[in-house]
PDB file of C-alpha atoms in Angstrom:
ATOM      1  CA  UNK Q 221      30.928  12.695  -7.723  1.00  0.00           C
ATOM      2  CA  UNK Q 222      30.954  15.982  -5.872  1.00  0.00           C
ATOM      3  CA  UNK Q 223      32.998  16.752  -2.787  1.00  0.00           C
ATOM      4  CA  UNK Q 224      29.748  17.024  -0.828  1.00  0.00           C
ATOM      5  CA  UNK Q 225      28.649  13.539  -1.880  1.00  0.00           C
ATOM      6  CA  UNK Q 226      32.013  12.134  -0.844  1.00  0.00           C
ATOM      7  CA  UNK Q 227      31.788  13.936   2.497  1.00  0.00           C
ATOM      8  CA  UNK Q 228      28.244  12.679   3.033  1.00  0.00           C
ATOM      9  CA  UNK Q 229      29.338   9.122   2.301  1.00  0.00           C
ATOM     10  CA  UNK Q 230      32.269   9.420   4.718  1.00  0.00           C
ATOM     11  CA  UNK Q 231      29.993  10.745   7.459  1.00  0.00           C
ATOM     12  CA  UNK Q 232      27.534   7.861   7.245  1.00  0.00           C
ATOM     13  CA  UNK Q 233      28.632   4.437   8.497  1.00  0.00           C
ATOM     14  CA  UNK Q 234      28.118   1.790   5.826  1.00  0.00           C
ATOM     15  CA  UNK Q 235      27.543   4.313   3.046  1.00  0.00           C
ATOM     16  CA  UNK Q 236      29.494   4.392  -0.168  1.00  0.00           C
ATOM     17  CA  UNK Q 237      29.710   7.153  -2.731  1.00  0.00           C
ATOM     18  CA  UNK Q 238      29.435   5.979  -6.302  1.00  0.00           C
ATOM     19  CA  UNK Q 239      30.828   7.885  -9.278  1.00  0.00           C
ATOM     20  CA  UNK Q 240      29.449   9.566 -12.331  1.00  0.00           C
ATOM     21  CA  UNK Q 241      28.316   6.326 -13.994  1.00  0.00           C
ATOM     22  CA  UNK Q 242      25.335   6.180 -11.664  1.00  0.00           C
ATOM     23  CA  UNK Q 243      24.838   9.899 -11.137  1.00  0.00           C
ATOM     24  CA  UNK Q 244      27.000  10.192  -8.019  1.00  0.00           C
ATOM     25  CA  UNK Q 245      24.468   8.488  -5.776  1.00  0.00           C
ATOM     26  CA  UNK Q 246      25.207   7.739  -2.152  1.00  0.00           C
ATOM     27  CA  UNK Q 247      24.243   4.134  -1.539  1.00  0.00           C
ATOM     28  CA  UNK Q 248      23.985   2.005   1.565  1.00  0.00           C
ATOM     29  CA  UNK Q 249      21.930   4.691   3.302  1.00  0.00           C
ATOM     30  CA  UNK Q 250      18.703   3.711   4.993  1.00  0.00           C
ATOM     31  CA  UNK Q 251      16.473   6.676   5.708  1.00  0.00           C
ATOM     32  CA  UNK Q 252      14.932   6.230   9.133  1.00  0.00           C
ATOM     33  CA  UNK Q 253      12.671   9.282   9.130  1.00  0.00           C
ATOM     34  CA  UNK Q 254      12.182  12.863   8.122  1.00  0.00           C
ATOM     35  CA  UNK Q 255      15.063  14.089  10.280  1.00  0.00           C
ATOM     36  CA  UNK Q 256      17.470  11.741   8.491  1.00  0.00           C
ATOM     37  CA  UNK Q 257      16.107  12.699   5.090  1.00  0.00           C
ATOM     38  CA  UNK Q 258      16.615  16.376   5.880  1.00  0.00           C
ATOM     39  CA  UNK Q 259      20.186  15.731   7.060  1.00  0.00           C
ATOM     40  CA  UNK Q 260      21.304  14.586   3.600  1.00  0.00           C
ATOM     41  CA  UNK Q 261      19.797  16.734   0.848  1.00  0.00           C
ATOM     42  CA  UNK Q 262      18.120  14.532  -1.740  1.00  0.00           C
ATOM     43  CA  UNK Q 263      19.248  11.282  -0.083  1.00  0.00           C
ATOM     44  CA  UNK Q 264      15.742  10.110   0.741  1.00  0.00           C
ATOM     45  CA  UNK Q 265      14.513  10.414  -2.834  1.00  0.00           C
ATOM     46  CA  UNK Q 266      17.700   8.881  -4.223  1.00  0.00           C
ATOM     47  CA  UNK Q 267      17.389   6.002  -1.756  1.00  0.00           C
ATOM     48  CA  UNK Q 268      13.769   5.476  -2.805  1.00  0.00           C
ATOM     49  CA  UNK Q 269      14.672   5.707  -6.471  1.00  0.00           C
ATOM     50  CA  UNK Q 270      17.472   3.166  -6.150  1.00  0.00           C
ATOM     51  CA  UNK Q 271      15.977   0.749  -3.646  1.00  0.00           C
ATOM     52  CA  UNK Q 272      15.323  -2.794  -4.767  1.00  0.00           C
ATOM     53  CA  UNK Q 273      14.359  -2.163  -8.363  1.00  0.00           C
ATOM     54  CA  UNK Q 274      11.895   0.525  -7.393  1.00  0.00           C
ATOM     55  CA  UNK Q 275      13.502   3.153  -9.640  1.00  0.00           C
ATOM     56  CA  UNK Q 276      10.831   2.737 -12.312  1.00  0.00           C
ATOM     57  CA  UNK Q 277       8.145   2.955  -9.661  1.00  0.00           C
ATOM     58  CA  UNK Q 278       9.763   6.048  -8.125  1.00  0.00           C
ATOM     59  CA  UNK Q 279       9.888   7.718 -11.531  1.00  0.00           C
ATOM     60  CA  UNK Q 280       6.243   6.837 -12.220  1.00  0.00           C
ATOM     61  CA  UNK Q 281       5.106   8.151  -8.849  1.00  0.00           C
ATOM     62  CA  UNK Q 282       7.160  11.338  -9.282  1.00  0.00           C
ATOM     63  CA  UNK Q 283       5.446  11.876 -12.626  1.00  0.00           C
ATOM     64  CA  UNK Q 284       2.057  11.293 -11.022  1.00  0.00           C
ATOM     65  CA  UNK Q 285       2.882  13.878  -8.351  1.00  0.00           C
ATOM     66  CA  UNK Q 286       3.839  16.366 -11.061  1.00  0.00           C
ATOM     67  CA  UNK Q 287       0.580  15.708 -12.900  1.00  0.00           C
ATOM     68  CA  UNK Q 288      -1.453  16.016  -9.687  1.00  0.00           C
ATOM     69  CA  UNK Q 289       0.202  19.410  -9.125  1.00  0.00           C
ATOM     70  CA  UNK Q 290      -0.666  20.543 -12.668  1.00  0.00           C
ATOM     71  CA  UNK Q 291       3.041  20.667 -13.529  1.00  0.00           C
ATOM     72  CA  UNK Q 292       3.959  23.246 -10.880  1.00  0.00           C
ATOM     73  CA  UNK Q 293       6.384  20.636  -9.539  1.00  0.00           C
ATOM     74  CA  UNK Q 294       8.440  18.514 -11.920  1.00  0.00           C
ATOM     75  CA  UNK Q 295       9.146  14.818 -11.500  1.00  0.00           C
ATOM     76  CA  UNK Q 296      12.852  15.667 -11.374  1.00  0.00           C
ATOM     77  CA  UNK Q 297      12.261  18.053  -8.455  1.00  0.00           C
ATOM     78  CA  UNK Q 298      10.416  15.323  -6.571  1.00  0.00           C
ATOM     79  CA  UNK Q 299      13.167  12.768  -7.244  1.00  0.00           C
ATOM     80  CA  UNK Q 300      15.960  15.182  -6.293  1.00  0.00           C
ATOM     81  CA  UNK Q 301      14.456  16.536  -3.087  1.00  0.00           C
ATOM     82  CA  UNK Q 302      14.495  15.054   0.377  1.00  0.00           C
ATOM     83  CA  UNK Q 303      11.821  17.492   1.532  1.00  0.00           C
ATOM     84  CA  UNK Q 304       8.295  16.465   2.431  1.00  0.00           C
ATOM     85  CA  UNK Q 305       5.655  16.670  -0.270  1.00  0.00           C
ATOM     86  CA  UNK Q 306       3.911  19.498   1.573  1.00  0.00           C
ATOM     87  CA  UNK Q 307       7.218  21.413   1.789  1.00  0.00           C
ATOM     88  CA  UNK Q 308       7.561  20.965  -1.977  1.00  0.00           C
ATOM     89  CA  UNK Q 309       4.173  22.617  -2.430  1.00  0.00           C
ATOM     90  CA  UNK Q 310       1.882  19.609  -2.899  1.00  0.00           C
ATOM     91  CA  UNK Q 311      -1.522  20.993  -1.903  1.00  0.00           C
ATOM     92  CA  UNK Q 312      -4.389  19.079  -0.342  1.00  0.00           C
ATOM     93  CA  UNK Q 313      -6.197  19.063  -3.705  1.00  0.00           C
ATOM     94  CA  UNK Q 314      -3.086  17.714  -5.452  1.00  0.00           C
ATOM     95  CA  UNK Q 315      -2.795  15.061  -2.747  1.00  0.00           C
ATOM     96  CA  UNK Q 316      -6.374  13.932  -3.387  1.00  0.00           C
ATOM     97  CA  UNK Q 317      -5.637  13.770  -7.127  1.00  0.00           C
ATOM     98  CA  UNK Q 318      -2.498  11.750  -6.387  1.00  0.00           C
ATOM     99  CA  UNK Q 319      -4.396   9.320  -4.158  1.00  0.00           C
ATOM    100  CA  UNK Q 320      -6.974   8.742  -6.909  1.00  0.00           C
ATOM    101  CA  UNK Q 321      -4.276   8.247  -9.538  1.00  0.00           C
ATOM    102  CA  UNK Q 322      -2.255   5.809  -7.390  1.00  0.00           C
ATOM    103  CA  UNK Q 323      -5.349   3.825  -6.444  1.00  0.00           C
ATOM    104  CA  UNK Q 324      -6.466   3.638 -10.089  1.00  0.00           C
ATOM    105  CA  UNK Q 325      -3.069   2.752 -11.566  1.00  0.00           C
ATOM    106  CA  UNK Q 326      -1.707   0.402  -8.901  1.00  0.00           C
ATOM    107  CA  UNK Q 327      -4.894  -0.841  -7.209  1.00  0.00           C
ATOM    108  CA  UNK Q 328      -3.401   0.173  -3.861  1.00  0.00           C
ATOM    109  CA  UNK Q 329      -5.625   1.764  -1.231  1.00  0.00           C
ATOM    110  CA  UNK Q 330      -4.161   4.920   0.301  1.00  0.00           C
ATOM    111  CA  UNK Q 331      -5.885   5.720   3.569  1.00  0.00           C
ATOM    112  CA  UNK Q 332      -6.037   9.347   4.693  1.00  0.00           C
ATOM    113  CA  UNK Q 333      -6.689   8.316   8.292  1.00  0.00           C
ATOM    114  CA  UNK Q 334      -4.197   7.548  11.012  1.00  0.00           C
ATOM    115  CA  UNK Q 335      -1.664  10.161   9.980  1.00  0.00           C
ATOM    116  CA  UNK Q 336      -0.568   8.166   6.909  1.00  0.00           C
ATOM    117  CA  UNK Q 337       3.078   9.327   6.882  1.00  0.00           C
ATOM    118  CA  UNK Q 338       3.544   7.859   3.390  1.00  0.00           C
ATOM    119  CA  UNK Q 339       1.299  10.611   2.055  1.00  0.00           C
ATOM    120  CA  UNK Q 340       3.822  13.326   2.899  1.00  0.00           C
ATOM    121  CA  UNK Q 341       7.064  11.467   2.255  1.00  0.00           C
ATOM    122  CA  UNK Q 342       8.068  10.478  -1.258  1.00  0.00           C
ATOM    123  CA  UNK Q 343      10.397   7.651  -0.120  1.00  0.00           C
ATOM    124  CA  UNK Q 344       7.698   6.255   2.168  1.00  0.00           C
ATOM    125  CA  UNK Q 345       5.117   6.501  -0.618  1.00  0.00           C
ATOM    126  CA  UNK Q 346       7.409   4.597  -3.001  1.00  0.00           C
ATOM    127  CA  UNK Q 347       8.053   1.952  -0.344  1.00  0.00           C
ATOM    128  CA  UNK Q 348       4.368   1.652   0.532  1.00  0.00           C
ATOM    129  CA  UNK Q 349       3.256   1.201  -3.067  1.00  0.00           C
ATOM    130  CA  UNK Q 350       6.197  -1.108  -3.852  1.00  0.00           C
ATOM    131  CA  UNK Q 351       5.385  -3.367  -0.895  1.00  0.00           C
ATOM    132  CA  UNK Q 352       1.778  -3.706  -2.027  1.00  0.00           C
ATOM    133  CA  UNK Q 353       2.482  -4.295  -5.716  1.00  0.00           C
ATOM    134  CA  UNK Q 354       5.416  -6.717  -5.465  1.00  0.00           C
TER     135      UNK Q 354
END
């Protein structure tokens, strides 16, 4: 565990910092929105990756994002970042490819209308797909 992870865990009520056995992940953190995700670098993706058995789903979706971006963004970069997908460089074309891939693989409809915040937030995307496939 790094000093920063320990400091982050101390600064967040209810959070605990876990050691090297689980990659030094801060747990007990619920990401409320983009501002919270930006406040703790990588926390949003780690929360999505570790939430309720969704780690396999998070890894699959991160891989799908990488594929949709023609490899310009790696799955590891998606999993490690708390930034929005657009900030990571996911283009509108890549987003359309991702929507098609998610709909085909998981039989989950992703609607472009109404703002669809889950289309620009990896943790929200994982949660959205997880809720509709569980």
